[in-house]
């Protein structure tokens, strides 16, 4: 059985996927949705101690993370299993793994071992804290990285306990950074003829995602604090209550402030010198919000959004997830893509947020059952039915 065909952007690229949980699968998802042949390496039944960590095989998380892949079961701790894996490496372009740093060395599939059989191979490693250093061997999860990377230190309301973000920011950004590194390494390979080792970690990615908050400390020595729903440096930008709920308000530059004052029928505010600049408004943040909160209680969320849109003032609703996918703009963008799953039937999955004009991403197949394509993939390596049967009998596959 050939690999599912969707986008042609990365057609011909073969990726061996050794990943589990979220960061690694998120990386491979980018490549698979753009047409790479992703071979997911699953452990034979009973050998995976992490089985079920992302829920049922055909549950929402596995469906969303492992679409557009083929599955091969392979016991990498077995000598024959490792030999088969290295045979696959000879014809592959990329290997992606997110084991603890020492595991691939113990298994004999580190970069040195892989490049010895294929000098063009790109190995992408995603770890919790980096491949080396005092914390390299520690177990890492997204929330741990959120805490160590500074996100939880600025999230939540002042004086309250640190708060995690409501999605796996460190995991997902690590996957995206790894995919970016892979594509850079593949591009460089076209001139050098050599692969290389791409590395990222949840900790590095989380720090990078702090962006201006991190630069604020590095450049000015200013340690950002919790700000609740207020923007750290811009006012008024945050959540404000209306007569029937809450909306997000984003008044940035001085021109937007003037348009905003006109929209709420308070021209006197734009004439007040203390509020005339962005820095002045932030210095007087409490005063401004005290003025605005009762004003916004006079209309519904929908009324405020319509009014402020008319004045080109950034504003938006605060949705629950069902409302997100009901929004006409979200539907127009196609952020829910349909696929048929043999167990769940027709389901919608979350699309990639990248549009290419000629070779867009496409979801063409659901999560494969563990080992669903084992016979096909090994046959592509030249193994006959008797050899495959022998390997299966010995639980190598």
mmCIF file of N, CA and C in Angstrom, residues 2 10 37 67 98 137 169 199 259 261 275 292 374 379:
data_model
loop_
_atom_site.group_PDB
_atom_site.id
_atom_site.type_symbol
_atom_site.label_atom_id
_atom_site.label_comp_id
_atom_site.label_asym_id
_atom_site.label_seq_id
_atom_site.Cartn_x
_atom_site.Cartn_y
_atom_site.Cartn_z
ATOM 1 N N UNK A 2 0.659 2.141 -0.895
ATOM 2 C CA UNK A 2 1.472 3.355 -0.974
ATOM 3 C C UNK A 2 1.040 4.354 0.085
ATOM 4 N N UNK A 10 5.787 18.284 -0.324
ATOM 5 C CA UNK A 10 6.910 17.511 0.204
ATOM 6 C C UNK A 10 6.887 16.066 -0.290
ATOM 7 N N UNK A 37 6.029 11.297 3.210
ATOM 8 C CA UNK A 37 5.683 9.924 3.601
ATOM 9 C C UNK A 37 6.175 9.718 5.028
ATOM 10 N N UNK A 67 -2.511 11.911 11.957
ATOM 11 C CA UNK A 67 -3.107 11.726 10.631
ATOM 12 C C UNK A 67 -1.983 11.706 9.577
ATOM 13 N N UNK A 98 11.760 12.072 20.066
ATOM 14 C CA UNK A 98 11.706 12.898 21.287
ATOM 15 C C UNK A 98 11.857 12.040 22.542
ATOM 16 N N UNK A 137 18.996 15.223 31.402
ATOM 17 C CA UNK A 137 18.415 13.911 31.640
ATOM 18 C C UNK A 137 17.071 13.922 32.332
ATOM 19 N N UNK A 169 1.641 25.099 24.908
ATOM 20 C CA UNK A 169 2.454 26.051 24.163
ATOM 21 C C UNK A 169 3.873 25.535 23.930
ATOM 22 N N UNK A 199 18.314 20.089 16.648
ATOM 23 C CA UNK A 199 17.929 19.936 18.050
ATOM 24 C C UNK A 199 17.080 21.120 18.521
ATOM 25 N N UNK A 259 -9.459 57.436 17.427
ATOM 26 C CA UNK A 259 -10.650 56.834 16.819
ATOM 27 C C UNK A 259 -11.520 56.168 17.876
ATOM 28 N N UNK A 261 -11.801 57.056 21.077
ATOM 29 C CA UNK A 261 -12.501 58.093 21.841
ATOM 30 C C UNK A 261 -13.719 58.604 21.086
ATOM 31 N N UNK A 275 -3.207 61.313 28.547
ATOM 32 C CA UNK A 275 -3.595 60.119 27.804
ATOM 33 C C UNK A 275 -3.190 60.188 26.330
ATOM 34 N N UNK A 292 -13.491 53.525 31.562
ATOM 35 C CA UNK A 292 -14.071 52.731 30.479
ATOM 36 C C UNK A 292 -15.035 51.647 30.953
ATOM 37 N N UNK A 374 2.836 -2.488 8.257
ATOM 38 C CA UNK A 374 4.106 -3.193 8.466
ATOM 39 C C UNK A 374 4.503 -4.046 7.269
ATOM 40 N N UNK A 379 7.994 -4.977 2.794
ATOM 41 C CA UNK A 379 8.076 -5.467 1.411
ATOM 42 C C UNK A 379 8.823 -4.458 0.539
#
